[in-house]
PDB file of C-alpha atoms in Angstrom:
ATOM      1  CA  MET A   1     117.323 101.837  45.352  1.00  0.00           C
ATOM      2  CA  ARG A   2     120.221 103.243  47.236  1.00  0.00           C
ATOM      3  CA  ASN A   3     118.045 105.974  48.819  1.00  0.00           C
ATOM      4  CA  ARG A   4     115.479 103.364  50.082  1.00  0.00           C
ATOM      5  CA  ILE A   5     118.314 101.338  51.794  1.00  0.00           C
ATOM      6  CA  ILE A   6     119.609 104.616  53.488  1.00  0.00           C
ATOM      7  CA  ILE A   7     116.110 105.489  54.570  1.00  0.00           C
ATOM      8  CA  PHE A   8     115.299 102.020  55.905  1.00  0.00           C
ATOM      9  CA  ILE A   9     118.765 102.028  57.981  1.00  0.00           C
ATOM     10  CA  VAL A  10     117.791 105.384  59.311  1.00  0.00           C
ATOM     11  CA  PHE A  11     114.393 104.018  60.375  1.00  0.00           C
ATOM     12  CA  ILE A  12     116.122 101.141  61.993  1.00  0.00           C
ATOM     13  CA  ILE A  13     118.430 103.378  64.014  1.00  0.00           C
ATOM     14  CA  LEU A  14     115.554 105.809  65.085  1.00  0.00           C
ATOM     15  CA  GLY A  15     113.565 102.709  66.116  1.00  0.00           C
ATOM     16  CA  ILE A  16     116.400 101.418  68.278  1.00  0.00           C
ATOM     17  CA  VAL A  17     117.094 104.972  69.880  1.00  0.00           C
ATOM     18  CA  GLY A  18     113.288 105.402  70.539  1.00  0.00           C
ATOM     19  CA  TYR A  19     112.943 101.824  72.149  1.00  0.00           C
ATOM     20  CA  ASN A  20     115.901 102.728  74.410  1.00  0.00           C
ATOM     21  CA  TYR A  21     114.560 105.959  75.359  1.00  0.00           C
ATOM     22  CA  ILE A  22     111.065 104.530  76.223  1.00  0.00           C
ATOM     23  CA  TYR A  23     112.240 101.576  78.070  1.00  0.00           C
ATOM     24  CA  GLN A  24     115.198 103.040  79.862  1.00  0.00           C
ATOM     25  CA  SER A  25     116.090 101.518  83.398  1.00  0.00           C
ATOM     26  CA  HIS A  26     114.400 102.656  86.553  1.00  0.00           C
ATOM     27  CA  ARG A  27     116.194 104.742  89.112  1.00  0.00           C
ATOM     28  CA  ASP A  28     117.670 102.846  91.986  1.00  0.00           C
ATOM     29  CA  ILE A  29     117.133 105.385  94.763  1.00  0.00           C
ATOM     30  CA  GLU A  30     118.463 102.957  97.474  1.00  0.00           C
ATOM     31  CA  ASN A  31     122.049 103.254  95.648  1.00  0.00           C
ATOM     32  CA  GLU A  32     121.695 106.980  94.828  1.00  0.00           C
ATOM     33  CA  ASN A  33     123.415 109.570  96.993  1.00  0.00           C
ATOM     34  CA  ALA A  34     120.943 111.710  98.868  1.00  0.00           C
ATOM     35  CA  GLN A  35     121.001 115.462  97.566  1.00  0.00           C
ATOM     36  CA  TYR A  36     119.670 116.786 100.866  1.00  0.00           C
ATOM     37  CA  GLU A  37     119.495 115.508 104.629  1.00  0.00           C
ATOM     38  CA  ILE A  38     116.779 117.288 106.455  1.00  0.00           C
ATOM     39  CA  THR A  39     114.335 116.825 109.531  1.00  0.00           C
ATOM     40  CA  SER A  40     110.769 115.974 108.961  1.00  0.00           C
ATOM     41  CA  ASN A  41     109.622 119.044 110.715  1.00  0.00           C
ATOM     42  CA  LYS A  42     111.998 121.352 108.506  1.00  0.00           C
ATOM     43  CA  ILE A  43     110.881 120.134 105.190  1.00  0.00           C
ATOM     44  CA  ALA A  44     107.159 120.131 106.213  1.00  0.00           C
ATOM     45  CA  SER A  45     107.635 123.906 107.308  1.00  0.00           C
ATOM     46  CA  GLU A  46     109.296 124.726 103.996  1.00  0.00           C
ATOM     47  CA  PHE A  47     106.359 123.314 102.068  1.00  0.00           C
ATOM     48  CA  ILE A  48     103.902 125.247 104.374  1.00  0.00           C
ATOM     49  CA  GLU A  49     105.841 128.609 103.758  1.00  0.00           C
ATOM     50  CA  ASN A  50     106.131 128.243 100.103  1.00  0.00           C
ATOM     51  CA  ALA A  51     104.925 125.003  98.480  1.00  0.00           C
ATOM     52  CA  ILE A  52     105.668 126.056  94.871  1.00  0.00           C
ATOM     53  CA  GLU A  53     109.381 127.095  95.438  1.00  0.00           C
ATOM     54  CA  THR A  54     110.022 124.140  97.821  1.00  0.00           C
ATOM     55  CA  GLU A  55     108.432 121.663  95.342  1.00  0.00           C
ATOM     56  CA  THR A  56     110.628 122.878  92.579  1.00  0.00           C
ATOM     57  CA  LYS A  57     113.576 122.382  94.970  1.00  0.00           C
ATOM     58  CA  TYR A  58     112.820 118.803  96.060  1.00  0.00           C
ATOM     59  CA  LEU A  59     110.484 117.299  93.617  1.00  0.00           C
ATOM     60  CA  ASN A  60     111.872 114.051  92.158  1.00  0.00           C
ATOM     61  CA  THR A  61     115.045 114.400  94.238  1.00  0.00           C
ATOM     62  CA  THR A  62     116.560 111.796  96.557  1.00  0.00           C
ATOM     63  CA  ILE A  63     116.599 112.908 100.179  1.00  0.00           C
ATOM     64  CA  GLU A  64     117.297 111.702 103.770  1.00  0.00           C
ATOM     65  CA  VAL A  65     114.905 112.577 106.375  1.00  0.00           C
ATOM     66  CA  ILE A  66     115.130 112.174 110.043  1.00  0.00           C
ATOM     67  CA  GLY A  67     112.236 112.027 112.517  1.00  0.00           C
ATOM     68  CA  MET A  68     110.226 110.288 115.007  1.00  0.00           C
ATOM     69  CA  VAL A  69     107.899 107.257 113.836  1.00  0.00           C
ATOM     70  CA  SER A  70     104.494 108.392 114.442  1.00  0.00           C
ATOM     71  CA  GLU A  71     102.695 105.822 112.340  1.00  0.00           C
ATOM     72  CA  LYS A  72     103.648 102.532 110.809  1.00  0.00           C
ATOM     73  CA  ASP A  73     102.252  99.856 108.601  1.00  0.00           C
ATOM     74  CA  SER A  74     103.619  96.826 106.727  1.00  0.00           C
ATOM     75  CA  SER A  75     105.185  99.009 103.973  1.00  0.00           C
ATOM     76  CA  THR A  76     104.565 102.587 105.033  1.00  0.00           C
ATOM     77  CA  ILE A  77     105.930 104.937 107.818  1.00  0.00           C
ATOM     78  CA  THR A  78     104.981 108.379 108.779  1.00  0.00           C
ATOM     79  CA  LEU A  79     107.739 110.595 110.473  1.00  0.00           C
ATOM     80  CA  ASP A  80     106.341 113.130 112.901  1.00  0.00           C
ATOM     81  CA  ASP A  81     102.851 113.090 111.204  1.00  0.00           C
ATOM     82  CA  LYS A  82     104.557 115.189 108.435  1.00  0.00           C
ATOM     83  CA  VAL A  83     106.445 112.936 106.000  1.00  0.00           C
ATOM     84  CA  PHE A  84     104.800 109.827 104.688  1.00  0.00           C
ATOM     85  CA  CYS A  85     107.165 107.256 103.524  1.00  0.00           C
ATOM     86  CA  GLN A  86     106.257 104.251 101.141  1.00  0.00           C
ATOM     87  CA  PHE A  87     108.471 101.333 100.836  1.00  0.00           C
ATOM     88  CA  ASN A  88     108.617  98.833  97.750  1.00  0.00           C
ATOM     89  CA  THR A  89     108.734  95.832 100.108  1.00  0.00           C
ATOM     90  CA  SER A  90     107.673  95.133 103.680  1.00  0.00           C
ATOM     91  CA  PHE A  91     110.178  95.888 106.429  1.00  0.00           C
ATOM     92  CA  LYS A  92     111.067  94.346 109.956  1.00  0.00           C
ATOM     93  CA  ASN A  93     108.521  94.824 112.642  1.00  0.00           C
ATOM     94  CA  THR A  94     111.533  95.922 114.878  1.00  0.00           C
ATOM     95  CA  ILE A  95     110.349  99.682 114.129  1.00  0.00           C
ATOM     96  CA  VAL A  96     109.347 101.098 117.362  1.00  0.00           C
ATOM     97  CA  PHE A  97     106.805 104.168 117.790  1.00  0.00           C
ATOM     98  CA  ASP A  98     108.382 107.316 118.939  1.00  0.00           C
ATOM     99  CA  SER A  99     111.883 106.035 117.984  1.00  0.00           C
ATOM    100  CA  LYS A 100     114.215 108.363 115.911  1.00  0.00           C
ATOM    101  CA  ILE A 101     114.861 106.975 112.391  1.00  0.00           C
ATOM    102  CA  LYS A 102     116.562 108.199 109.116  1.00  0.00           C
ATOM    103  CA  ILE A 103     114.927 107.362 105.827  1.00  0.00           C
ATOM    104  CA  LYS A 104     116.065 107.660 102.280  1.00  0.00           C
ATOM    105  CA  GLY A 105     113.550 108.231  99.523  1.00  0.00           C
ATOM    106  CA  ARG A 106     112.367 110.160  96.517  1.00  0.00           C
ATOM    107  CA  VAL A 107     110.032 113.142  97.016  1.00  0.00           C
ATOM    108  CA  ILE A 108     106.966 112.751  94.936  1.00  0.00           C
ATOM    109  CA  GLY A 109     105.068 115.697  96.200  1.00  0.00           C
ATOM    110  CA  TYR A 110     103.264 117.386  99.167  1.00  0.00           C
ATOM    111  CA  ASP A 111      99.549 116.596 100.178  1.00  0.00           C
ATOM    112  CA  ASP A 112      97.887 119.917 101.042  1.00  0.00           C
ATOM    113  CA  LEU A 113      94.895 118.029 102.671  1.00  0.00           C
ATOM    114  CA  LEU A 114      96.963 115.894 105.091  1.00  0.00           C
ATOM    115  CA  GLU A 115      99.777 118.433 105.194  1.00  0.00           C
ATOM    116  CA  GLN A 116     102.389 115.674 104.595  1.00  0.00           C
ATOM    117  CA  VAL A 117     105.328 115.228 102.366  1.00  0.00           C
ATOM    118  CA  LYS A 118     105.190 112.282 100.093  1.00  0.00           C
ATOM    119  CA  LEU A 119     108.210 110.026  99.593  1.00  0.00           C
ATOM    120  CA  ASP A 120     108.318 106.657  97.670  1.00  0.00           C
ATOM    121  CA  GLN A 121     111.120 104.006  97.106  1.00  0.00           C
ATOM    122  CA  CYS A 122     112.137 104.427 100.579  1.00  0.00           C
ATOM    123  CA  THR A 123     114.920 102.638 102.522  1.00  0.00           C
ATOM    124  CA  ILE A 124     115.822 102.807 106.233  1.00  0.00           C
ATOM    125  CA  ILE A 125     119.115 104.182 106.854  1.00  0.00           C
ATOM    126  CA  GLU A 126     119.374 104.146 110.639  1.00  0.00           C
TER     127      GLU A 126
END
């Protein structure tokens, strides 16, 4: 009987630990410190030169990218046609084409076809 109680308690503890591991809170990129500050042209050229090494360096990290706005939509901005930034929410329409801007976001990869670095959970810094 005593062994059954111990096994039952162990299963409850494992269940709680497993639940907390699976349902952990999401990263808050907006409040994280950026690990790198780089221009859009520089990060794009790094991916073109050596995509595997650069992806290992930047993938899933928070970075700040500086560049000129080349495209914009209600929740996306493209910097210098090289960095695609996706926002969680719509942003103000005060963003002007060909204006210099700094954006913080998480690197999710590089699109070989479009030759663009992809960021998500972006926020406008400047």
